[in-house]
Amino acid sequence: MPINVPANLTGYAAAWSIVFVWSFWLIVSRVANDSGLTIYDLAAFRYGLASLVAVPLCLYYKPWRGLSLKKIAVVSFILGPIYILTVFSGYKYAPAAHGGIFMNGLLPLISIVFAVFITRMRPSFRQLLGAGMILVSAVALSFDASVSSGADAWIGDILFLIGALFFSSYVILSERWQLGAMQIIFCGTIVNAVIYLPIWALWLPSGIATAPMGPLVLQAIYQGFVPNLIGLLFIAYASRTIGNGNTSFILAAVPGGGAILGALILGESLSLISVFALVVLTVGLLISVRKRKPLPA
């Protein structure tokens, strides 16, 4: 007999799976600067390699039939080269820990602001309290990471914050427009590949020819397939089943996940400030996530 798994349960599972995906992405992106690849190569992997999987699927399902030209343009822009190149550029100025803090740790705050001004929804006391605790943990993590930062780290932080605004817009639209998996793949991958790849091939600098094989394969596989296919689909599913508010709060655990993976994989140490911030962040997440009835499929 088939086993019926509650949509809320699978939605939370998808959101927490993304925490691991994005935490590990911080580690992969952290070592990308030593691979000899340019940020333009990483963006080409993100759109070009993912299209190898996306094109056959989209030709079969024809997801454009359920999308207006306006929605295609908006979603493609939000998930497009401007967003991803802004994020990759941030790593040139600020440490990777700041990427997790400003791109994911502040998602709940951005989600609340968007909810207030776009949907006129008033956040609950628990959400405000949780968001405040998450903000405190983000500030603490940022202060701790700034010890090893350069004088231009603030430039990277601003770029990461811009990336968070793009990403929050995507999370909200996934729920409001009820975007399907193939629609996201079509807009986020194929449309952007058609626009970006010719520009990259003709005019943008590349380090693929001289990059060592090991780092090249790692970046190609992870940047090309994991975040742009698995990541975006899981986020869209979580947003539809448990809501963009809950999804944003759970994704705020990425800075902590990145710090833990950094300690385990790269041997980075966690100071007392970092441990305190991670505890506060976790408590903020637990009290902020609220139950929500899943939207109809």
PDB file of C-alpha atoms in Angstrom:
ATOM      1  CA  MET A   1       0.000   0.000   0.000  1.00  0.00           C
ATOM      2  CA  PRO A   2       1.303   3.499  -0.775  1.00  0.00           C
ATOM      3  CA  ILE A   3       2.580   5.517   2.165  1.00  0.00           C
ATOM      4  CA  ASN A   4       1.129   9.032   2.371  1.00  0.00           C
ATOM      5  CA  VAL A   5       3.717  11.446   3.738  1.00  0.00           C
ATOM      6  CA  PRO A   6       2.262  14.755   5.028  1.00  0.00           C
ATOM      7  CA  ALA A   7       3.142  17.673   2.770  1.00  0.00           C
ATOM      8  CA  ASN A   8       4.322  19.723   5.747  1.00  0.00           C
ATOM      9  CA  LEU A   9       6.807  16.997   6.670  1.00  0.00           C
ATOM     10  CA  THR A  10       8.277  16.793   3.172  1.00  0.00           C
ATOM     11  CA  GLY A  11       8.325  20.592   2.992  1.00  0.00           C
ATOM     12  CA  TYR A  12      10.392  20.868   6.161  1.00  0.00           C
ATOM     13  CA  ALA A  13      12.640  18.040   4.936  1.00  0.00           C
ATOM     14  CA  ALA A  14      13.220  19.929   1.675  1.00  0.00           C
ATOM     15  CA  ALA A  15      14.042  23.166   3.523  1.00  0.00           C
ATOM     16  CA  TRP A  16      16.530  21.505   5.867  1.00  0.00           C
ATOM     17  CA  SER A  17      18.109  19.662   2.940  1.00  0.00           C
ATOM     18  CA  ILE A  18      18.786  23.055   1.401  1.00  0.00           C
ATOM     19  CA  VAL A  19      20.562  24.109   4.593  1.00  0.00           C
ATOM     20  CA  PHE A  20      23.129  21.386   3.939  1.00  0.00           C
ATOM     21  CA  VAL A  21      23.288  22.130   0.182  1.00  0.00           C
ATOM     22  CA  TRP A  22      23.911  25.836   0.717  1.00  0.00           C
ATOM     23  CA  SER A  23      26.253  25.298   3.669  1.00  0.00           C
ATOM     24  CA  PHE A  24      28.427  23.054   1.547  1.00  0.00           C
ATOM     25  CA  TRP A  25      28.147  25.578  -1.304  1.00  0.00           C
ATOM     26  CA  LEU A  26      29.841  28.115   0.981  1.00  0.00           C
ATOM     27  CA  ILE A  27      32.762  25.701   1.365  1.00  0.00           C
ATOM     28  CA  VAL A  28      32.968  25.007  -2.375  1.00  0.00           C
ATOM     29  CA  SER A  29      32.770  28.713  -3.220  1.00  0.00           C
ATOM     30  CA  ARG A  30      35.366  29.468  -0.559  1.00  0.00           C
ATOM     31  CA  VAL A  31      37.965  27.342  -2.353  1.00  0.00           C
ATOM     32  CA  ALA A  32      36.926  28.569  -5.823  1.00  0.00           C
ATOM     33  CA  ASN A  33      39.297  31.540  -5.596  1.00  0.00           C
ATOM     34  CA  ASP A  34      42.221  29.100  -5.551  1.00  0.00           C
ATOM     35  CA  SER A  35      40.990  27.082  -8.531  1.00  0.00           C
ATOM     36  CA  GLY A  36      42.151  29.488 -11.243  1.00  0.00           C
ATOM     37  CA  LEU A  37      38.563  29.904 -12.487  1.00  0.00           C
ATOM     38  CA  THR A  38      36.928  33.299 -12.881  1.00  0.00           C
ATOM     39  CA  ILE A  39      33.529  34.201 -11.485  1.00  0.00           C
ATOM     40  CA  TYR A  40      32.303  34.216 -15.076  1.00  0.00           C
ATOM     41  CA  ASP A  41      33.342  30.562 -15.427  1.00  0.00           C
ATOM     42  CA  LEU A  42      31.386  29.669 -12.293  1.00  0.00           C
ATOM     43  CA  ALA A  43      28.292  31.388 -13.691  1.00  0.00           C
ATOM     44  CA  ALA A  44      28.768  29.536 -16.986  1.00  0.00           C
ATOM     45  CA  PHE A  45      28.855  26.236 -15.078  1.00  0.00           C
ATOM     46  CA  ARG A  46      25.716  27.240 -13.213  1.00  0.00           C
ATOM     47  CA  TYR A  47      23.659  27.837 -16.358  1.00  0.00           C
ATOM     48  CA  GLY A  48      25.416  25.849 -19.072  1.00  0.00           C
ATOM     49  CA  LEU A  49      25.927  22.481 -17.370  1.00  0.00           C
ATOM     50  CA  ALA A  50      22.517  22.567 -15.725  1.00  0.00           C
ATOM     51  CA  SER A  51      20.971  23.107 -19.152  1.00  0.00           C
ATOM     52  CA  LEU A  52      22.262  19.698 -20.263  1.00  0.00           C
ATOM     53  CA  VAL A  53      19.714  18.210 -17.869  1.00  0.00           C
ATOM     54  CA  ALA A  54      17.108  20.947 -18.169  1.00  0.00           C
ATOM     55  CA  VAL A  55      16.660  21.063 -21.950  1.00  0.00           C
ATOM     56  CA  PRO A  56      15.318  17.489 -22.408  1.00  0.00           C
ATOM     57  CA  LEU A  57      13.025  17.866 -19.408  1.00  0.00           C
ATOM     58  CA  CYS A  58      11.609  21.182 -20.587  1.00  0.00           C
ATOM     59  CA  LEU A  59      11.125  19.935 -24.156  1.00  0.00           C
ATOM     60  CA  TYR A  60       9.043  17.104 -22.725  1.00  0.00           C
ATOM     61  CA  TYR A  61       6.997  19.047 -20.141  1.00  0.00           C
ATOM     62  CA  LYS A  62       6.809  22.403 -22.019  1.00  0.00           C
ATOM     63  CA  PRO A  63       6.619  24.524 -18.840  1.00  0.00           C
ATOM     64  CA  TRP A  64       6.413  27.808 -20.744  1.00  0.00           C
ATOM     65  CA  ARG A  65       2.760  27.056 -21.510  1.00  0.00           C
ATOM     66  CA  GLY A  66       1.764  27.991 -17.971  1.00  0.00           C
ATOM     67  CA  LEU A  67       3.860  31.157 -17.766  1.00  0.00           C
ATOM     68  CA  SER A  68       3.221  34.642 -19.056  1.00  0.00           C
ATOM     69  CA  LEU A  69       6.036  36.535 -20.742  1.00  0.00           C
ATOM     70  CA  LYS A  70       6.148  38.859 -17.732  1.00  0.00           C
ATOM     71  CA  LYS A  71       6.639  35.999 -15.264  1.00  0.00           C
ATOM     72  CA  ILE A  72       9.335  34.427 -17.445  1.00  0.00           C
ATOM     73  CA  ALA A  73      11.202  37.741 -17.600  1.00  0.00           C
ATOM     74  CA  VAL A  74      10.917  38.457 -13.863  1.00  0.00           C
ATOM     75  CA  VAL A  75      11.916  34.986 -12.634  1.00  0.00           C
ATOM     76  CA  SER A  76      14.756  34.717 -15.158  1.00  0.00           C
ATOM     77  CA  PHE A  77      16.110  38.109 -14.100  1.00  0.00           C
ATOM     78  CA  ILE A  78      15.925  37.317 -10.370  1.00  0.00           C
ATOM     79  CA  LEU A  79      17.831  34.050 -10.873  1.00  0.00           C
ATOM     80  CA  GLY A  80      20.057  35.446 -13.613  1.00  0.00           C
ATOM     81  CA  PRO A  81      23.705  36.468 -14.078  1.00  0.00           C
ATOM     82  CA  ILE A  82      23.386  39.775 -12.205  1.00  0.00           C
ATOM     83  CA  TYR A  83      22.367  37.912  -9.061  1.00  0.00           C
ATOM     84  CA  ILE A  84      24.975  35.169  -9.214  1.00  0.00           C
ATOM     85  CA  LEU A  85      27.866  37.395 -10.346  1.00  0.00           C
ATOM     86  CA  THR A  86      27.057  39.801  -7.512  1.00  0.00           C
ATOM     87  CA  VAL A  87      27.306  36.942  -5.029  1.00  0.00           C
ATOM     88  CA  PHE A  88      30.538  35.539  -6.479  1.00  0.00           C
ATOM     89  CA  SER A  89      32.042  39.042  -6.494  1.00  0.00           C
ATOM     90  CA  GLY A  90      31.334  39.337  -2.786  1.00  0.00           C
ATOM     91  CA  TYR A  91      33.815  36.556  -2.072  1.00  0.00           C
ATOM     92  CA  LYS A  92      36.589  38.701  -3.527  1.00  0.00           C
ATOM     93  CA  TYR A  93      36.211  41.209  -0.699  1.00  0.00           C
ATOM     94  CA  ALA A  94      34.673  39.421   2.284  1.00  0.00           C
ATOM     95  CA  PRO A  95      35.244  35.994   3.851  1.00  0.00           C
ATOM     96  CA  ALA A  96      32.855  33.190   3.002  1.00  0.00           C
ATOM     97  CA  ALA A  97      31.387  33.317   6.521  1.00  0.00           C
ATOM     98  CA  HIS A  98      29.987  36.746   5.678  1.00  0.00           C
ATOM     99  CA  GLY A  99      28.267  35.231   2.643  1.00  0.00           C
ATOM    100  CA  GLY A 100      26.288  32.863   4.830  1.00  0.00           C
ATOM    101  CA  ILE A 101      25.495  35.607   7.310  1.00  0.00           C
ATOM    102  CA  PHE A 102      24.264  38.254   4.893  1.00  0.00           C
ATOM    103  CA  MET A 103      22.724  36.042   2.212  1.00  0.00           C
ATOM    104  CA  ASN A 104      20.978  33.530   4.471  1.00  0.00           C
ATOM    105  CA  GLY A 105      21.107  34.759   8.059  1.00  0.00           C
ATOM    106  CA  LEU A 106      19.184  37.918   7.190  1.00  0.00           C
ATOM    107  CA  LEU A 107      16.559  36.180   5.022  1.00  0.00           C
ATOM    108  CA  PRO A 108      13.944  36.117   7.829  1.00  0.00           C
ATOM    109  CA  LEU A 109      14.260  39.879   8.349  1.00  0.00           C
ATOM    110  CA  ILE A 110      13.975  40.551   4.625  1.00  0.00           C
ATOM    111  CA  SER A 111      11.036  38.149   4.423  1.00  0.00           C
ATOM    112  CA  ILE A 112       9.236  40.022   7.211  1.00  0.00           C
ATOM    113  CA  VAL A 113       9.858  43.399   5.546  1.00  0.00           C
ATOM    114  CA  PHE A 114       8.576  42.097   2.212  1.00  0.00           C
ATOM    115  CA  ALA A 115       5.519  40.573   3.921  1.00  0.00           C
ATOM    116  CA  VAL A 116       4.675  43.877   5.616  1.00  0.00           C
ATOM    117  CA  PHE A 117       4.977  46.028   2.499  1.00  0.00           C
ATOM    118  CA  ILE A 118       3.795  43.586  -0.183  1.00  0.00           C
ATOM    119  CA  THR A 119       1.143  41.402   1.459  1.00  0.00           C
ATOM    120  CA  ARG A 120       0.288  43.748   4.380  1.00  0.00           C
ATOM    121  CA  MET A 121       0.781  40.775   6.704  1.00  0.00           C
ATOM    122  CA  ARG A 122       1.641  41.569  10.305  1.00  0.00           C
ATOM    123  CA  PRO A 123       4.389  39.390  11.764  1.00  0.00           C
ATOM    124  CA  SER A 124       3.607  37.596  15.009  1.00  0.00           C
ATOM    125  CA  PHE A 125       5.433  38.268  18.253  1.00  0.00           C
ATOM    126  CA  ARG A 126       7.213  34.907  17.930  1.00  0.00           C
ATOM    127  CA  GLN A 127       8.432  35.823  14.444  1.00  0.00           C
ATOM    128  CA  LEU A 128       9.686  39.214  15.611  1.00  0.00           C
ATOM    129  CA  LEU A 129      11.409  37.678  18.619  1.00  0.00           C
ATOM    130  CA  GLY A 130      12.994  34.960  16.475  1.00  0.00           C
ATOM    131  CA  ALA A 131      14.058  37.491  13.852  1.00  0.00           C
ATOM    132  CA  GLY A 132      15.631  39.620  16.571  1.00  0.00           C
ATOM    133  CA  MET A 133      17.602  36.669  17.912  1.00  0.00           C
ATOM    134  CA  ILE A 134      18.717  35.742  14.403  1.00  0.00           C
ATOM    135  CA  LEU A 135      19.834  39.331  13.825  1.00  0.00           C
ATOM    136  CA  VAL A 136      21.845  39.264  17.065  1.00  0.00           C
ATOM    137  CA  SER A 137      23.513  36.017  15.993  1.00  0.00           C
ATOM    138  CA  ALA A 138      24.251  37.442  12.526  1.00  0.00           C
ATOM    139  CA  VAL A 139      25.883  40.533  14.048  1.00  0.00           C
ATOM    140  CA  ALA A 140      27.920  38.377  16.419  1.00  0.00           C
ATOM    141  CA  LEU A 141      29.068  36.076  13.608  1.00  0.00           C
ATOM    142  CA  SER A 142      29.908  39.083  11.448  1.00  0.00           C
ATOM    143  CA  PHE A 143      31.939  40.671  14.250  1.00  0.00           C
ATOM    144  CA  ASP A 144      33.779  37.416  14.879  1.00  0.00           C
ATOM    145  CA  ALA A 145      34.526  36.887  11.192  1.00  0.00           C
ATOM    146  CA  SER A 146      35.686  40.493  10.771  1.00  0.00           C
ATOM    147  CA  VAL A 147      38.812  39.708  12.781  1.00  0.00           C
ATOM    148  CA  SER A 148      40.304  38.053   9.709  1.00  0.00           C
ATOM    149  CA  SER A 149      38.683  40.381   7.170  1.00  0.00           C
ATOM    150  CA  GLY A 150      40.316  43.024   5.049  1.00  0.00           C
ATOM    151  CA  ALA A 151      39.496  46.716   4.960  1.00  0.00           C
ATOM    152  CA  ASP A 152      37.221  46.186   1.950  1.00  0.00           C
ATOM    153  CA  ALA A 153      35.076  43.499   3.583  1.00  0.00           C
ATOM    154  CA  TRP A 154      32.140  45.915   3.740  1.00  0.00           C
ATOM    155  CA  ILE A 155      32.013  45.927  -0.070  1.00  0.00           C
ATOM    156  CA  GLY A 156      31.534  42.171  -0.063  1.00  0.00           C
ATOM    157  CA  ASP A 157      28.886  42.465   2.650  1.00  0.00           C
ATOM    158  CA  ILE A 158      26.887  44.906   0.527  1.00  0.00           C
ATOM    159  CA  LEU A 159      27.140  42.566  -2.460  1.00  0.00           C
ATOM    160  CA  PHE A 160      25.948  39.651  -0.318  1.00  0.00           C
ATOM    161  CA  LEU A 161      23.039  41.739   0.944  1.00  0.00           C
ATOM    162  CA  ILE A 162      22.031  42.542  -2.636  1.00  0.00           C
ATOM    163  CA  GLY A 163      22.159  38.828  -3.365  1.00  0.00           C
ATOM    164  CA  ALA A 164      19.875  38.194  -0.379  1.00  0.00           C
ATOM    165  CA  LEU A 165      17.335  40.666  -1.770  1.00  0.00           C
ATOM    166  CA  PHE A 166      17.323  38.794  -5.089  1.00  0.00           C
ATOM    167  CA  PHE A 167      16.986  35.456  -3.344  1.00  0.00           C
ATOM    168  CA  SER A 168      14.194  36.605  -1.015  1.00  0.00           C
ATOM    169  CA  SER A 169      12.263  37.829  -4.044  1.00  0.00           C
ATOM    170  CA  TYR A 170      12.594  34.386  -5.604  1.00  0.00           C
ATOM    171  CA  VAL A 171      11.374  32.627  -2.442  1.00  0.00           C
ATOM    172  CA  ILE A 172       8.325  34.896  -2.191  1.00  0.00           C
ATOM    173  CA  LEU A 173       7.402  34.620  -5.882  1.00  0.00           C
ATOM    174  CA  SER A 174       7.721  30.826  -5.737  1.00  0.00           C
ATOM    175  CA  GLU A 175       4.844  30.821  -3.263  1.00  0.00           C
ATOM    176  CA  ARG A 176       2.741  33.659  -4.651  1.00  0.00           C
ATOM    177  CA  TRP A 177       2.910  32.471  -8.271  1.00  0.00           C
ATOM    178  CA  GLN A 178       2.860  28.763  -7.368  1.00  0.00           C
ATOM    179  CA  LEU A 179       5.808  28.066  -9.646  1.00  0.00           C
ATOM    180  CA  GLY A 180       6.237  24.468 -10.704  1.00  0.00           C
ATOM    181  CA  ALA A 181       9.521  22.600 -10.825  1.00  0.00           C
ATOM    182  CA  MET A 182       9.864  22.704 -14.602  1.00  0.00           C
ATOM    183  CA  GLN A 183       8.923  26.380 -14.714  1.00  0.00           C
ATOM    184  CA  ILE A 184      11.753  27.195 -12.330  1.00  0.00           C
ATOM    185  CA  ILE A 185      14.214  25.081 -14.309  1.00  0.00           C
ATOM    186  CA  PHE A 186      13.130  26.723 -17.543  1.00  0.00           C
ATOM    187  CA  CYS A 187      13.447  30.313 -16.273  1.00  0.00           C
ATOM    188  CA  GLY A 188      16.375  29.891 -13.918  1.00  0.00           C
ATOM    189  CA  THR A 189      18.501  27.743 -16.184  1.00  0.00           C
ATOM    190  CA  ILE A 190      17.599  27.600 -19.884  1.00  0.00           C
ATOM    191  CA  VAL A 191      16.554  31.221 -20.433  1.00  0.00           C
ATOM    192  CA  ASN A 192      19.652  32.483 -18.628  1.00  0.00           C
ATOM    193  CA  ALA A 193      21.905  30.025 -20.454  1.00  0.00           C
ATOM    194  CA  VAL A 194      20.666  31.311 -23.815  1.00  0.00           C
ATOM    195  CA  ILE A 195      21.399  34.890 -22.758  1.00  0.00           C
ATOM    196  CA  TYR A 196      24.605  34.464 -20.767  1.00  0.00           C
ATOM    197  CA  LEU A 197      26.643  31.729 -22.470  1.00  0.00           C
ATOM    198  CA  PRO A 198      27.237  33.590 -25.777  1.00  0.00           C
ATOM    199  CA  ILE A 199      28.329  36.697 -23.857  1.00  0.00           C
ATOM    200  CA  TRP A 200      30.692  34.612 -21.698  1.00  0.00           C
ATOM    201  CA  ALA A 201      32.171  32.744 -24.674  1.00  0.00           C
ATOM    202  CA  LEU A 202      32.791  35.878 -26.740  1.00  0.00           C
ATOM    203  CA  TRP A 203      33.795  38.592 -24.302  1.00  0.00           C
ATOM    204  CA  LEU A 204      34.325  37.496 -20.680  1.00  0.00           C
ATOM    205  CA  PRO A 205      37.666  36.278 -19.215  1.00  0.00           C
ATOM    206  CA  SER A 206      38.006  32.578 -18.482  1.00  0.00           C
ATOM    207  CA  GLY A 207      40.483  30.394 -16.597  1.00  0.00           C
ATOM    208  CA  ILE A 208      39.147  27.002 -17.659  1.00  0.00           C
ATOM    209  CA  ALA A 209      42.074  26.280 -19.973  1.00  0.00           C
ATOM    210  CA  THR A 210      44.657  26.601 -17.162  1.00  0.00           C
ATOM    211  CA  ALA A 211      42.658  25.442 -14.118  1.00  0.00           C
ATOM    212  CA  PRO A 212      43.835  22.246 -12.363  1.00  0.00           C
ATOM    213  CA  MET A 213      41.630  19.249 -13.157  1.00  0.00           C
ATOM    214  CA  GLY A 214      40.575  18.488  -9.549  1.00  0.00           C
ATOM    215  CA  PRO A 215      39.231  21.943  -8.645  1.00  0.00           C
ATOM    216  CA  LEU A 216      37.771  22.290 -12.148  1.00  0.00           C
ATOM    217  CA  VAL A 217      35.710  19.094 -11.799  1.00  0.00           C
ATOM    218  CA  LEU A 218      34.569  20.006  -8.268  1.00  0.00           C
ATOM    219  CA  GLN A 219      33.377  23.471  -9.277  1.00  0.00           C
ATOM    220  CA  ALA A 220      31.804  22.219 -12.494  1.00  0.00           C
ATOM    221  CA  ILE A 221      29.769  19.501 -10.775  1.00  0.00           C
ATOM    222  CA  TYR A 222      28.683  21.466  -7.720  1.00  0.00           C
ATOM    223  CA  GLN A 223      28.176  24.905  -9.255  1.00  0.00           C
ATOM    224  CA  GLY A 224      26.649  23.412 -12.380  1.00  0.00           C
ATOM    225  CA  PHE A 225      24.132  20.970 -10.994  1.00  0.00           C
ATOM    226  CA  VAL A 226      23.519  21.150  -7.246  1.00  0.00           C
ATOM    227  CA  PRO A 227      22.433  24.738  -6.426  1.00  0.00           C
ATOM    228  CA  ASN A 228      20.715  25.553  -9.723  1.00  0.00           C
ATOM    229  CA  LEU A 229      18.737  22.322 -10.057  1.00  0.00           C
ATOM    230  CA  ILE A 230      18.364  20.592  -6.694  1.00  0.00           C
ATOM    231  CA  GLY A 231      18.586  23.748  -4.611  1.00  0.00           C
ATOM    232  CA  LEU A 232      16.045  25.888  -6.453  1.00  0.00           C
ATOM    233  CA  LEU A 233      13.545  23.040  -6.774  1.00  0.00           C
ATOM    234  CA  PHE A 234      13.686  22.172  -3.087  1.00  0.00           C
ATOM    235  CA  ILE A 235      13.282  25.823  -2.121  1.00  0.00           C
ATOM    236  CA  ALA A 236      10.268  26.238  -4.399  1.00  0.00           C
ATOM    237  CA  TYR A 237       8.669  23.090  -2.969  1.00  0.00           C
ATOM    238  CA  ALA A 238       9.316  24.182   0.605  1.00  0.00           C
ATOM    239  CA  SER A 239       7.875  27.641  -0.089  1.00  0.00           C
ATOM    240  CA  ARG A 240       4.699  26.116  -1.506  1.00  0.00           C
ATOM    241  CA  THR A 241       4.157  23.654   1.346  1.00  0.00           C
ATOM    242  CA  ILE A 242       5.356  25.417   4.506  1.00  0.00           C
ATOM    243  CA  GLY A 243       5.407  29.035   3.283  1.00  0.00           C
ATOM    244  CA  ASN A 244       8.171  31.459   2.386  1.00  0.00           C
ATOM    245  CA  GLY A 245       8.333  32.716   5.980  1.00  0.00           C
ATOM    246  CA  ASN A 246       9.149  29.303   7.429  1.00  0.00           C
ATOM    247  CA  THR A 247      11.477  28.556   4.518  1.00  0.00           C
ATOM    248  CA  SER A 248      13.398  31.794   5.049  1.00  0.00           C
ATOM    249  CA  PHE A 249      13.734  31.153   8.784  1.00  0.00           C
ATOM    250  CA  ILE A 250      15.079  27.632   8.220  1.00  0.00           C
ATOM    251  CA  LEU A 251      17.539  28.855   5.573  1.00  0.00           C
ATOM    252  CA  ALA A 252      18.896  31.229   8.197  1.00  0.00           C
ATOM    253  CA  ALA A 253      20.625  28.156   9.650  1.00  0.00           C
ATOM    254  CA  VAL A 254      23.038  28.169   6.696  1.00  0.00           C
ATOM    255  CA  PRO A 255      25.652  30.399   8.429  1.00  0.00           C
ATOM    256  CA  GLY A 256      25.808  27.920  11.297  1.00  0.00           C
ATOM    257  CA  GLY A 257      25.960  24.986   8.906  1.00  0.00           C
ATOM    258  CA  GLY A 258      28.734  26.656   6.955  1.00  0.00           C
ATOM    259  CA  ALA A 259      30.697  27.322  10.139  1.00  0.00           C
ATOM    260  CA  ILE A 260      30.354  23.711  11.269  1.00  0.00           C
ATOM    261  CA  LEU A 261      31.325  22.299   7.857  1.00  0.00           C
ATOM    262  CA  GLY A 262      34.228  24.750   7.724  1.00  0.00           C
ATOM    263  CA  ALA A 263      35.490  23.402  11.021  1.00  0.00           C
ATOM    264  CA  LEU A 264      35.035  19.775   9.964  1.00  0.00           C
ATOM    265  CA  ILE A 265      36.296  20.005   6.369  1.00  0.00           C
ATOM    266  CA  LEU A 266      38.698  22.962   6.304  1.00  0.00           C
ATOM    267  CA  GLY A 267      39.885  22.768   9.914  1.00  0.00           C
ATOM    268  CA  GLU A 268      38.612  26.246  10.768  1.00  0.00           C
ATOM    269  CA  SER A 269      38.193  26.943  14.463  1.00  0.00           C
ATOM    270  CA  LEU A 270      34.983  28.124  16.119  1.00  0.00           C
ATOM    271  CA  SER A 271      35.485  30.810  18.749  1.00  0.00           C
ATOM    272  CA  LEU A 272      33.277  31.241  21.803  1.00  0.00           C
ATOM    273  CA  ILE A 273      31.522  34.131  20.058  1.00  0.00           C
ATOM    274  CA  SER A 274      30.696  31.900  17.093  1.00  0.00           C
ATOM    275  CA  VAL A 275      29.389  29.108  19.313  1.00  0.00           C
ATOM    276  CA  PHE A 276      27.232  31.603  21.233  1.00  0.00           C
ATOM    277  CA  ALA A 277      25.897  33.052  17.975  1.00  0.00           C
ATOM    278  CA  LEU A 278      25.059  29.605  16.606  1.00  0.00           C
ATOM    279  CA  VAL A 279      23.133  28.730  19.771  1.00  0.00           C
ATOM    280  CA  VAL A 280      21.169  31.996  19.622  1.00  0.00           C
ATOM    281  CA  LEU A 281      20.466  31.463  15.924  1.00  0.00           C
ATOM    282  CA  THR A 282      19.190  27.929  16.530  1.00  0.00           C
ATOM    283  CA  VAL A 283      16.869  29.078  19.328  1.00  0.00           C
ATOM    284  CA  GLY A 284      15.608  31.898  17.135  1.00  0.00           C
ATOM    285  CA  LEU A 285      14.805  29.425  14.382  1.00  0.00           C
ATOM    286  CA  LEU A 286      12.970  27.046  16.695  1.00  0.00           C
ATOM    287  CA  ILE A 287      10.656  29.705  18.122  1.00  0.00           C
ATOM    288  CA  SER A 288      10.040  31.399  14.764  1.00  0.00           C
ATOM    289  CA  VAL A 289       8.917  28.534  12.558  1.00  0.00           C
ATOM    290  CA  ARG A 290       5.142  28.273  12.696  1.00  0.00           C
ATOM    291  CA  LYS A 291       2.735  25.640  11.480  1.00  0.00           C
ATOM    292  CA  ARG A 292       1.104  26.301   8.149  1.00  0.00           C
ATOM    293  CA  LYS A 293      -1.420  24.442   6.083  1.00  0.00           C
ATOM    294  CA  PRO A 294       0.074  23.413   2.741  1.00  0.00           C
ATOM    295  CA  LEU A 295      -1.230  25.113  -0.367  1.00  0.00           C
ATOM    296  CA  PRO A 296      -3.074  22.901  -2.878  1.00  0.00           C
ATOM    297  CA  ALA A 297      -0.816  21.324  -5.470  1.00  0.00           C
TER     298      ALA A 297
END
